């Protein structure tokens, strides 16, 4: 995979979905020049209970935080409503995507970033983005089957890259 094909995992969390921010997030990534290669909306809650598969997905996704005191509330938050999971592709998409999201704590996020513009509290910070190429690969494989991702050359490619 070339550096032009770098991929990242972006998820709009339940508060972002409920607040109608899906289009705004997609717009920002598209306008930056990144290519959407996978997207799905899913709800990890079934009949007010986490399904075993959903519980496993969330526990695997947040495994690095499992020893933190806020872990149970994080799982409850992420299972409180629909999530939009996406895979974006482009040169430097992981690093640039993190900049576009803003700091995890919205109080530390600059205006113009997604969290800086739309969030107030760290516990409801609208969006998740992979923090490294390695974590992106792992997160993408948790949320998507290879057959759910598309590969194509955007007609804008020559206008974005030298």
GROMACS .gro file of N, CA, C and O in nm, residues 20-144:
model
  500
   20UNK      N    1  -2.713   1.517   1.450
   20UNK     CA    2  -2.719   1.542   1.307
   20UNK      C    3  -2.588   1.592   1.247
   20UNK      O    4  -2.590   1.673   1.155
   21UNK      N    5  -2.473   1.541   1.295
   21UNK     CA    6  -2.343   1.588   1.249
   21UNK      C    7  -2.278   1.496   1.146
   21UNK      O    8  -2.165   1.522   1.104
   22UNK      N    9  -2.347   1.392   1.102
   22UNK     CA   10  -2.288   1.297   1.007
   22UNK      C   11  -2.246   1.370   0.879
   22UNK      O   12  -2.132   1.356   0.834
   23UNK      N   13  -2.336   1.446   0.822
   23UNK     CA   14  -2.306   1.516   0.698
   23UNK      C   15  -2.192   1.614   0.712
   23UNK      O   16  -2.108   1.627   0.621
   24UNK      N   17  -2.186   1.684   0.824
   24UNK     CA   18  -2.079   1.782   0.847
   24UNK      C   19  -1.943   1.713   0.854
   24UNK      O   20  -1.845   1.763   0.797
   25UNK      N   21  -1.936   1.599   0.921
   25UNK     CA   22  -1.810   1.525   0.930
   25UNK      C   23  -1.767   1.477   0.792
   25UNK      O   24  -1.652   1.495   0.750
   26UNK      N   25  -1.860   1.416   0.719
   26UNK     CA   26  -1.829   1.368   0.584
   26UNK      C   27  -1.785   1.485   0.497
   26UNK      O   28  -1.684   1.475   0.424
   27UNK      N   29  -1.855   1.595   0.504
   27UNK     CA   30  -1.822   1.714   0.424
   27UNK      C   31  -1.679   1.759   0.450
   27UNK      O   32  -1.604   1.788   0.356
   28UNK      N   33  -1.639   1.765   0.575
   28UNK     CA   34  -1.504   1.812   0.609
   28UNK      C   35  -1.396   1.721   0.553
   28UNK      O   36  -1.296   1.767   0.500
   29UNK      N   37  -1.417   1.590   0.564
   29UNK     CA   38  -1.318   1.496   0.511
   29UNK      C   39  -1.315   1.499   0.358
   29UNK      O   40  -1.208   1.493   0.298
   30UNK      N   41  -1.432   1.508   0.296
   30UNK     CA   42  -1.436   1.516   0.150
   30UNK      C   43  -1.373   1.645   0.100
   30UNK      O   44  -1.295   1.644   0.004
   31UNK      N   45  -1.404   1.756   0.164
   31UNK     CA   46  -1.349   1.884   0.119
   31UNK      C   47  -1.198   1.891   0.138
   31UNK      O   48  -1.129   1.959   0.064
   32UNK      N   49  -1.147   1.820   0.237
   32UNK     CA   50  -1.002   1.814   0.256
   32UNK      C   51  -0.936   1.738   0.142
   32UNK      O   52  -0.821   1.763   0.108
   33UNK      N   53  -1.009   1.646   0.081
   33UNK     CA   54  -0.957   1.569  -0.031
   33UNK      C   55  -0.943   1.421  -0.003
   33UNK      O   56  -0.890   1.347  -0.086
   34UNK      N   57  -0.989   1.375   0.112
   34UNK     CA   58  -0.980   1.233   0.143
   34UNK      C   59  -1.094   1.157   0.077
   34UNK      O   60  -1.199   1.213   0.045
   35UNK      N   61  -1.071   1.029   0.057
   35UNK     CA   62  -1.164   0.943  -0.016
   35UNK      C   63  -1.231   0.846   0.081
   35UNK      O   64  -1.162   0.774   0.155
   36UNK      N   65  -1.363   0.843   0.081
   36UNK     CA   66  -1.440   0.750   0.163
   36UNK      C   67  -1.440   0.615   0.094
   36UNK      O   68  -1.482   0.603  -0.021
   37UNK      N   69  -1.389   0.512   0.164
   37UNK     CA   70  -1.382   0.379   0.105
   37UNK      C   71  -1.466   0.276   0.181
   37UNK      O   72  -1.475   0.161   0.140
   38UNK      N   73  -1.527   0.317   0.291
   38UNK     CA   74  -1.615   0.228   0.366
   38UNK      C   75  -1.698   0.307   0.465
   38UNK      O   76  -1.648   0.401   0.526
   39UNK      N   77  -1.827   0.271   0.476
   39UNK     CA   78  -1.913   0.339   0.573
   39UNK      C   79  -2.032   0.250   0.605
   39UNK      O   80  -2.087   0.184   0.517
   40UNK      N   81  -2.067   0.249   0.733
   40UNK     CA   82  -2.190   0.180   0.775
   40UNK      C   83  -2.240   0.240   0.905
   40UNK      O   84  -2.162   0.291   0.985
   41UNK      N   85  -2.369   0.234   0.920
   41UNK     CA   86  -2.431   0.277   1.045
   41UNK      C   87  -2.474   0.150   1.118
   41UNK      O   88  -2.531   0.060   1.057
   42UNK      N   89  -2.441   0.145   1.244
   42UNK     CA   90  -2.481   0.030   1.323
   42UNK      C   91  -2.516   0.073   1.463
   42UNK      O   92  -2.472   0.177   1.511
   43UNK      N   93  -2.599  -0.006   1.523
   43UNK     CA   94  -2.634   0.018   1.662
   43UNK      C   95  -2.589  -0.104   1.739
   43UNK      O   96  -2.630  -0.216   1.710
   44UNK      N   97  -2.502  -0.082   1.834
   44UNK     CA   98  -2.444  -0.193   1.908
   44UNK      C   99  -2.530  -0.234   2.028
   44UNK      O  100  -2.489  -0.314   2.108
   45UNK      N  101  -2.650  -0.183   2.032
   45UNK     CA  102  -2.742  -0.217   2.140
   45UNK      C  103  -2.862  -0.287   2.081
   45UNK      O  104  -2.918  -0.243   1.982
   46UNK      N  105  -2.901  -0.396   2.144
   46UNK     CA  106  -3.018  -0.471   2.097
   46UNK      C  107  -3.110  -0.492   2.217
   46UNK      O  108  -3.070  -0.550   2.317
   47UNK      N  109  -3.233  -0.441   2.207
   47UNK     CA  110  -3.333  -0.457   2.313
   47UNK      C  111  -3.280  -0.414   2.449
   47UNK      O  112  -3.293  -0.485   2.548
   48UNK      N  113  -3.216  -0.300   2.452
   48UNK     CA  114  -3.160  -0.244   2.575
   48UNK      C  115  -3.051  -0.329   2.638
   48UNK      O  116  -3.014  -0.308   2.752
   49UNK      N  117  -3.002  -0.426   2.566
   49UNK     CA  118  -2.892  -0.510   2.613
   49UNK      C  119  -2.786  -0.516   2.505
   49UNK      O  120  -2.817  -0.517   2.386
   50UNK      N  121  -2.662  -0.521   2.543
   50UNK     CA  122  -2.556  -0.541   2.446
   50UNK      C  123  -2.557  -0.686   2.398
   50UNK      O  124  -2.564  -0.778   2.479
   51UNK      N  125  -2.556  -0.706   2.269
   51UNK     CA  126  -2.542  -0.842   2.217
   51UNK      C  127  -2.400  -0.888   2.244
   51UNK      O  128  -2.309  -0.806   2.257
   52UNK      N  129  -2.377  -1.017   2.252
   52UNK     CA  130  -2.240  -1.065   2.275
   52UNK      C  131  -2.142  -1.014   2.169
   52UNK      O  132  -2.031  -0.975   2.202
   53UNK      N  133  -2.183  -1.012   2.042
   53UNK     CA  134  -2.094  -0.964   1.936
   53UNK      C  135  -2.064  -0.815   1.953
   53UNK      O  136  -1.950  -0.772   1.938
   54UNK      N  137  -2.164  -0.737   1.987
   54UNK     CA  138  -2.145  -0.593   2.008
   54UNK      C  139  -2.056  -0.567   2.128
   54UNK      O  140  -1.969  -0.481   2.124
   55UNK      N  141  -2.081  -0.641   2.234
   55UNK     CA  142  -2.000  -0.625   2.353
   55UNK      C  143  -1.854  -0.657   2.322
   55UNK      O  144  -1.763  -0.584   2.361
   56UNK      N  145  -1.831  -0.763   2.247
   56UNK     CA  146  -1.695  -0.800   2.210
   56UNK      C  147  -1.631  -0.692   2.122
   56UNK      O  148  -1.515  -0.657   2.142
   57UNK      N  149  -1.706  -0.638   2.028
   57UNK     CA  150  -1.654  -0.531   1.941
   57UNK      C  151  -1.610  -0.411   2.023
   57UNK      O  152  -1.498  -0.362   2.008
   58UNK      N  153  -1.695  -0.364   2.112
   58UNK     CA  154  -1.661  -0.247   2.193
   58UNK      C  155  -1.546  -0.275   2.289
   58UNK      O  156  -1.457  -0.192   2.306
   59UNK      N  157  -1.546  -0.392   2.350
   59UNK     CA  158  -1.437  -0.427   2.442
   59UNK      C  159  -1.304  -0.439   2.367
   59UNK      O  160  -1.200  -0.396   2.420
   60UNK      N  161  -1.306  -0.494   2.247
   60UNK     CA  162  -1.183  -0.502   2.167
   60UNK      C  163  -1.138  -0.365   2.121
   60UNK      O  164  -1.018  -0.334   2.124
   61UNK      N  165  -1.233  -0.282   2.079
   61UNK     CA  166  -1.198  -0.149   2.030
   61UNK      C  167  -1.134  -0.064   2.141
   61UNK      O  168  -1.039   0.009   2.116
   62UNK      N  169  -1.189  -0.073   2.261
   62UNK     CA  170  -1.139   0.008   2.373
   62UNK      C  171  -1.056  -0.073   2.472
   62UNK      O  172  -1.047  -0.037   2.589
   63UNK      N  173  -0.992  -0.180   2.426
   63UNK     CA  174  -0.914  -0.267   2.514
   63UNK      C  175  -0.808  -0.191   2.592
   63UNK      O  176  -0.784  -0.219   2.710
   64UNK      N  177  -0.747  -0.089   2.531
   64UNK     CA  178  -0.642  -0.013   2.599
   64UNK      C  179  -0.695   0.070   2.715
   64UNK      O  180  -0.619   0.116   2.799
   65UNK      N  181  -0.826   0.087   2.721
   65UNK     CA  182  -0.887   0.166   2.829
   65UNK      C  183  -0.961   0.079   2.931
   65UNK      O  184  -1.023   0.132   3.023
   66UNK      N  185  -0.954  -0.052   2.916
   66UNK     CA  186  -1.035  -0.143   2.997
   66UNK      C  187  -1.005  -0.137   3.146
   66UNK      O  188  -1.090  -0.174   3.227
   67UNK      N  189  -0.889  -0.089   3.186
   67UNK     CA  190  -0.856  -0.081   3.328
   67UNK      C  191  -0.891   0.054   3.389
   67UNK      O  192  -0.876   0.074   3.510
   68UNK      N  193  -0.938   0.145   3.308
   68UNK     CA  194  -0.973   0.280   3.356
   68UNK      C  195  -1.110   0.276   3.425
   68UNK      O  196  -1.199   0.201   3.387
   69UNK      N  197  -1.127   0.362   3.523
   69UNK     CA  198  -1.252   0.368   3.598
   69UNK      C  199  -1.372   0.408   3.514
   69UNK      O  200  -1.485   0.371   3.544
   70UNK      N  201  -1.347   0.481   3.406
   70UNK     CA  202  -1.457   0.527   3.321
   70UNK      C  203  -1.497   0.426   3.214
   70UNK      O  204  -1.589   0.451   3.136
   71UNK      N  205  -1.430   0.310   3.209
   71UNK     CA  206  -1.456   0.212   3.103
   71UNK      C  207  -1.604   0.168   3.096
   71UNK      O  208  -1.661   0.169   2.986
   72UNK      N  209  -1.668   0.133   3.208
   72UNK     CA  210  -1.810   0.093   3.198
   72UNK      C  211  -1.899   0.204   3.141
   72UNK      O  212  -1.987   0.177   3.060
   73UNK      N  213  -1.873   0.329   3.180
   73UNK     CA  214  -1.957   0.438   3.126
   73UNK      C  215  -1.925   0.463   2.979
   73UNK      O  216  -2.013   0.502   2.901
   74UNK      N  217  -1.801   0.439   2.937
   74UNK     CA  218  -1.765   0.452   2.795
   74UNK      C  219  -1.840   0.349   2.712
   74UNK      O  220  -1.897   0.382   2.607
   75UNK      N  221  -1.846   0.225   2.759
   75UNK     CA  222  -1.919   0.121   2.687
   75UNK      C  223  -2.067   0.154   2.684
   75UNK      O  224  -2.133   0.139   2.580
   76UNK      N  225  -2.121   0.203   2.794
   76UNK     CA  226  -2.264   0.242   2.797
   76UNK      C  227  -2.291   0.356   2.699
   76UNK      O  228  -2.391   0.355   2.627
   77UNK      N  229  -2.201   0.454   2.695
   77UNK     CA  230  -2.214   0.567   2.602
   77UNK      C  231  -2.211   0.520   2.458
   77UNK      O  232  -2.297   0.556   2.376
   78UNK      N  233  -2.114   0.435   2.424
   78UNK     CA  234  -2.100   0.390   2.286
   78UNK      C  235  -2.212   0.296   2.243
   78UNK      O  236  -2.234   0.276   2.124
   79UNK      N  237  -2.284   0.240   2.338
   79UNK     CA  238  -2.397   0.153   2.304
   79UNK      C  239  -2.532   0.223   2.323
   79UNK      O  240  -2.636   0.160   2.314
   80UNK      N  241  -2.529   0.354   2.346
   80UNK     CA  242  -2.653   0.428   2.374
   80UNK      C  243  -2.730   0.468   2.248
   80UNK      O  244  -2.843   0.516   2.258
   81UNK      N  245  -2.672   0.448   2.131
   81UNK     CA  246  -2.740   0.484   2.008
   81UNK      C  247  -2.657   0.445   1.888
   81UNK      O  248  -2.549   0.387   1.903
   82UNK      N  249  -2.704   0.478   1.769
   82UNK     CA  250  -2.631   0.441   1.648
   82UNK      C  251  -2.494   0.508   1.638
   82UNK      O  252  -2.474   0.618   1.689
   83UNK      N  253  -2.403   0.439   1.571
   83UNK     CA  254  -2.267   0.486   1.544
   83UNK      C  255  -2.248   0.478   1.392
   83UNK      O  256  -2.296   0.384   1.329
   84UNK      N  257  -2.178   0.575   1.334
   84UNK     CA  258  -2.143   0.568   1.193
   84UNK      C  259  -1.993   0.541   1.185
   84UNK      O  260  -1.913   0.623   1.230
   85UNK      N  261  -1.959   0.424   1.132
   85UNK     CA  262  -1.820   0.381   1.119
   85UNK      C  263  -1.777   0.405   0.975
   85UNK      O  264  -1.849   0.372   0.881
   86UNK      N  265  -1.658   0.465   0.959
   86UNK     CA  266  -1.609   0.499   0.826
   86UNK      C  267  -1.461   0.467   0.812
   86UNK      O  268  -1.387   0.469   0.910
   87UNK      N  269  -1.421   0.444   0.689
   87UNK     CA  270  -1.280   0.429   0.654
   87UNK      C  271  -1.250   0.534   0.547
   87UNK      O  272  -1.319   0.540   0.444
   88UNK      N  273  -1.150   0.617   0.576
   88UNK     CA  274  -1.108   0.722   0.484
   88UNK      C  275  -0.968   0.692   0.436
   88UNK      O  276  -0.887   0.638   0.512
   89UNK      N  277  -0.939   0.732   0.314
   89UNK     CA  278  -0.810   0.702   0.253
   89UNK      C  279  -0.747   0.828   0.194
   89UNK      O  280  -0.817   0.914   0.141
   90UNK      N  281  -0.614   0.835   0.204
   90UNK     CA  282  -0.539   0.945   0.142
   90UNK      C  283  -0.406   0.965   0.210
   90UNK      O  284  -0.379   0.911   0.318
   91UNK      N  285  -0.322   1.043   0.150
   91UNK     CA  286  -0.189   1.070   0.203
   91UNK      C  287  -0.199   1.141   0.338
   91UNK      O  288  -0.263   1.244   0.351
   92UNK      N  289  -0.138   1.079   0.440
   92UNK     CA  290  -0.136   1.138   0.573
   92UNK      C  291  -0.270   1.145   0.642
   92UNK      O  292  -0.290   1.226   0.733
   93UNK      N  293  -0.366   1.060   0.604
   93UNK     CA  294  -0.502   1.070   0.656
   93UNK      C  295  -0.512   1.048   0.806
   93UNK      O  296  -0.595   1.108   0.873
   94UNK      N  297  -0.424   0.965   0.862
   94UNK     CA  298  -0.431   0.940   1.007
   94UNK      C  299  -0.395   1.068   1.083
   94UNK      O  300  -0.472   1.116   1.166
   95UNK      N  301  -0.279   1.123   1.053
   95UNK     CA  302  -0.233   1.244   1.123
   95UNK      C  303  -0.325   1.363   1.095
   95UNK      O  304  -0.367   1.434   1.187
   96UNK      N  305  -0.357   1.385   0.969
   96UNK     CA  306  -0.443   1.497   0.934
   96UNK      C  307  -0.582   1.481   0.993
   96UNK      O  308  -0.642   1.578   1.041
   97UNK      N  309  -0.633   1.358   0.990
   97UNK     CA  310  -0.764   1.331   1.049
   97UNK      C  311  -0.768   1.366   1.197
   97UNK      O  312  -0.864   1.426   1.245
   98UNK      N  313  -0.663   1.332   1.270
   98UNK     CA  314  -0.657   1.365   1.413
   98UNK      C  315  -0.657   1.516   1.434
   98UNK      O  316  -0.721   1.567   1.527
   99UNK      N  317  -0.586   1.588   1.349
   99UNK     CA  318  -0.585   1.734   1.359
   99UNK      C  319  -0.725   1.790   1.332
   99UNK      O  320  -0.773   1.878   1.402
  100UNK      N  321  -0.792   1.735   1.231
  100UNK     CA  322  -0.927   1.780   1.198
  100UNK      C  323  -1.025   1.754   1.312
  100UNK      O  324  -1.116   1.833   1.335
  101UNK      N  325  -1.007   1.643   1.385
  101UNK     CA  326  -1.095   1.610   1.497
  101UNK      C  327  -1.075   1.706   1.613
  101UNK      O  328  -1.170   1.744   1.678
  102UNK      N  329  -0.951   1.743   1.641
  102UNK     CA  330  -0.920   1.825   1.758
  102UNK      C  331  -0.884   1.738   1.876
  102UNK      O  332  -0.892   1.615   1.870
  103UNK      N  333  -0.845   1.801   1.984
  103UNK     CA  334  -0.804   1.729   2.105
  103UNK      C  335  -0.920   1.648   2.162
  103UNK      O  336  -1.036   1.687   2.149
  104UNK      N  337  -0.887   1.536   2.227
  104UNK     CA  338  -0.989   1.451   2.288
  104UNK      C  339  -1.078   1.531   2.382
  104UNK      O  340  -1.199   1.513   2.383
  105UNK      N  341  -1.018   1.618   2.459
  105UNK     CA  342  -1.094   1.707   2.547
  105UNK      C  343  -1.134   1.831   2.467
  105UNK      O  344  -1.047   1.909   2.427
  106UNK      N  345  -1.262   1.850   2.441
  106UNK     CA  346  -1.306   1.963   2.360
  106UNK      C  347  -1.259   2.099   2.412
  106UNK      O  348  -1.238   2.191   2.333
  107UNK      N  349  -1.236   2.110   2.543
  107UNK     CA  350  -1.187   2.237   2.599
  107UNK      C  351  -1.047   2.270   2.547
  107UNK      O  352  -1.008   2.387   2.546
  108UNK      N  353  -0.975   2.169   2.502
  108UNK     CA  354  -0.840   2.189   2.448
  108UNK      C  355  -0.839   2.193   2.295
  108UNK      O  356  -0.732   2.203   2.236
  109UNK      N  357  -0.955   2.183   2.233
  109UNK     CA  358  -0.965   2.178   2.087
  109UNK      C  359  -0.978   2.318   2.029
  109UNK      O  360  -1.056   2.400   2.077
  110UNK      N  361  -0.904   2.342   1.923
  110UNK     CA  362  -0.907   2.472   1.857
  110UNK      C  363  -1.037   2.490   1.779
  110UNK      O  364  -1.092   2.394   1.727
  111UNK      N  365  -1.085   2.614   1.771
  111UNK     CA  366  -1.198   2.642   1.682
  111UNK      C  367  -1.159   2.600   1.539
  111UNK      O  368  -1.043   2.610   1.500
  112UNK      N  369  -1.256   2.551   1.466
  112UNK     CA  370  -1.229   2.501   1.332
  112UNK      C  371  -1.212   2.351   1.328
  112UNK      O  372  -1.224   2.289   1.222
  113UNK      N  373  -1.184   2.289   1.443
  113UNK     CA  374  -1.179   2.143   1.449
  113UNK      C  375  -1.320   2.093   1.481
  113UNK      O  376  -1.406   2.170   1.527
  114UNK      N  377  -1.345   1.967   1.454
  114UNK     CA  378  -1.478   1.911   1.479
  114UNK      C  379  -1.514   1.923   1.626
  114UNK      O  380  -1.621   1.973   1.662
  115UNK      N  381  -1.425   1.882   1.714
  115UNK     CA  382  -1.454   1.891   1.858
  115UNK      C  383  -1.455   2.035   1.906
  115UNK      O  384  -1.532   2.071   1.993
  116UNK      N  385  -1.368   2.118   1.850
  116UNK     CA  386  -1.366   2.259   1.887
  116UNK      C  387  -1.493   2.331   1.849
  116UNK      O  388  -1.536   2.425   1.917
  117UNK      N  389  -1.555   2.288   1.741
  117UNK     CA  390  -1.678   2.353   1.694
  117UNK      C  391  -1.805   2.293   1.752
  117UNK      O  392  -1.907   2.362   1.763
  118UNK      N  393  -1.803   2.164   1.789
  118UNK     CA  394  -1.929   2.096   1.823
  118UNK      C  395  -1.934   2.030   1.960
  118UNK      O  396  -2.035   1.967   1.992
  119UNK      N  397  -1.830   2.039   2.041
  119UNK     CA  398  -1.830   1.966   2.167
  119UNK      C  399  -1.803   2.057   2.286
  119UNK      O  400  -1.735   2.159   2.273
  120UNK      N  401  -1.852   2.015   2.400
  120UNK     CA  402  -1.829   2.088   2.525
  120UNK      C  403  -1.760   1.999   2.627
  120UNK      O  404  -1.669   2.042   2.697
  121UNK      N  405  -1.801   1.873   2.637
  121UNK     CA  406  -1.754   1.783   2.743
  121UNK      C  407  -1.681   1.663   2.684
  121UNK      O  408  -1.723   1.607   2.583
  122UNK      N  409  -1.572   1.623   2.748
  122UNK     CA  410  -1.490   1.511   2.701
  122UNK      C  411  -1.570   1.382   2.694
  122UNK      O  412  -1.544   1.297   2.608
  123UNK      N  413  -1.668   1.366   2.778
  123UNK     CA  414  -1.751   1.244   2.779
  123UNK      C  415  -1.848   1.236   2.664
  123UNK      O  416  -1.909   1.132   2.641
  124UNK      N  417  -1.868   1.345   2.594
  124UNK     CA  418  -1.955   1.349   2.475
  124UNK      C  419  -1.878   1.424   2.367
  124UNK      O  420  -1.909   1.537   2.334
  125UNK      N  421  -1.777   1.358   2.312
  125UNK     CA  422  -1.688   1.429   2.220
  125UNK      C  423  -1.708   1.393   2.073
  125UNK      O  424  -1.619   1.407   1.991
  126UNK      N  425  -1.826   1.345   2.037
  126UNK     CA  426  -1.879   1.333   1.902
  126UNK      C  427  -1.812   1.231   1.810
  126UNK      O  428  -1.879   1.167   1.731
  127UNK      N  429  -1.679   1.216   1.818
  127UNK     CA  430  -1.611   1.143   1.711
  127UNK      C  431  -1.487   1.071   1.762
  127UNK      O  432  -1.426   1.113   1.860
  128UNK      N  433  -1.455   0.962   1.695
  128UNK     CA  434  -1.331   0.888   1.723
  128UNK      C  435  -1.249   0.884   1.596
  128UNK      O  436  -1.303   0.868   1.486
  129UNK      N  437  -1.117   0.894   1.609
  129UNK     CA  438  -1.027   0.876   1.496
  129UNK      C  439  -0.904   0.800   1.539
  129UNK      O  440  -0.852   0.820   1.650
  130UNK      N  441  -0.857   0.713   1.455
  130UNK     CA  442  -0.736   0.635   1.484
  130UNK      C  443  -0.619   0.728   1.513
  130UNK      O  444  -0.606   0.833   1.452
  131UNK      N  445  -0.532   0.685   1.606
  131UNK     CA  446  -0.420   0.770   1.645
  131UNK      C  447  -0.287   0.729   1.581
  131UNK      O  448  -0.185   0.794   1.601
  132UNK      N  449  -0.287   0.621   1.505
  132UNK     CA  450  -0.166   0.578   1.434
  132UNK      C  451  -0.208   0.489   1.318
  132UNK      O  452  -0.320   0.437   1.316
  133UNK      N  453  -0.118   0.469   1.225
  133UNK     CA  454  -0.147   0.380   1.112
  133UNK      C  455  -0.174   0.239   1.164
  133UNK      O  456  -0.266   0.172   1.116
  134UNK      N  457  -0.096   0.196   1.264
  134UNK     CA  458  -0.115   0.061   1.320
  134UNK      C  459  -0.250   0.046   1.387
  134UNK      O  460  -0.319  -0.054   1.366
  135UNK      N  461  -0.291   0.144   1.467
  135UNK     CA  462  -0.423   0.134   1.531
  135UNK      C  463  -0.534   0.145   1.428
  135UNK      O  464  -0.639   0.081   1.442
  136UNK      N  465  -0.513   0.223   1.322
  136UNK     CA  466  -0.613   0.233   1.215
  136UNK      C  467  -0.636   0.096   1.152
  136UNK      O  468  -0.750   0.054   1.132
  137UNK      N  469  -0.527   0.026   1.122
  137UNK     CA  470  -0.539  -0.107   1.062
  137UNK      C  471  -0.615  -0.202   1.153
  137UNK      O  472  -0.702  -0.277   1.109
  138UNK      N  473  -0.585  -0.196   1.282
  138UNK     CA  474  -0.653  -0.283   1.379
  138UNK      C  475  -0.800  -0.247   1.391
  138UNK      O  476  -0.887  -0.334   1.389
  139UNK      N  477  -0.830  -0.117   1.404
  139UNK     CA  478  -0.969  -0.074   1.420
  139UNK      C  479  -1.051  -0.103   1.294
  139UNK      O  480  -1.166  -0.148   1.304
  140UNK      N  481  -0.994  -0.080   1.177
  140UNK     CA  482  -1.064  -0.110   1.053
  140UNK      C  483  -1.100  -0.258   1.048
  140UNK      O  484  -1.212  -0.295   1.013
  141UNK      N  485  -1.006  -0.344   1.086
  141UNK     CA  486  -1.032  -0.489   1.082
  141UNK      C  487  -1.137  -0.531   1.185
  141UNK      O  488  -1.204  -0.633   1.166
  142UNK      N  489  -1.152  -0.457   1.294
  142UNK     CA  490  -1.256  -0.487   1.392
  142UNK      C  491  -1.395  -0.452   1.339
  142UNK      O  492  -1.491  -0.525   1.362
  143UNK      N  493  -1.406  -0.341   1.272
  143UNK     CA  494  -1.535  -0.286   1.233
  143UNK      C  495  -1.579  -0.324   1.091
  143UNK      O  496  -1.698  -0.316   1.059
  144UNK      N  497  -1.484  -0.361   1.005
  144UNK     CA  498  -1.516  -0.389   0.864
  144UNK      C  499  -1.453  -0.520   0.817
  144UNK      O  500  -1.340  -0.550   0.852
   0.00000   0.00000   0.00000
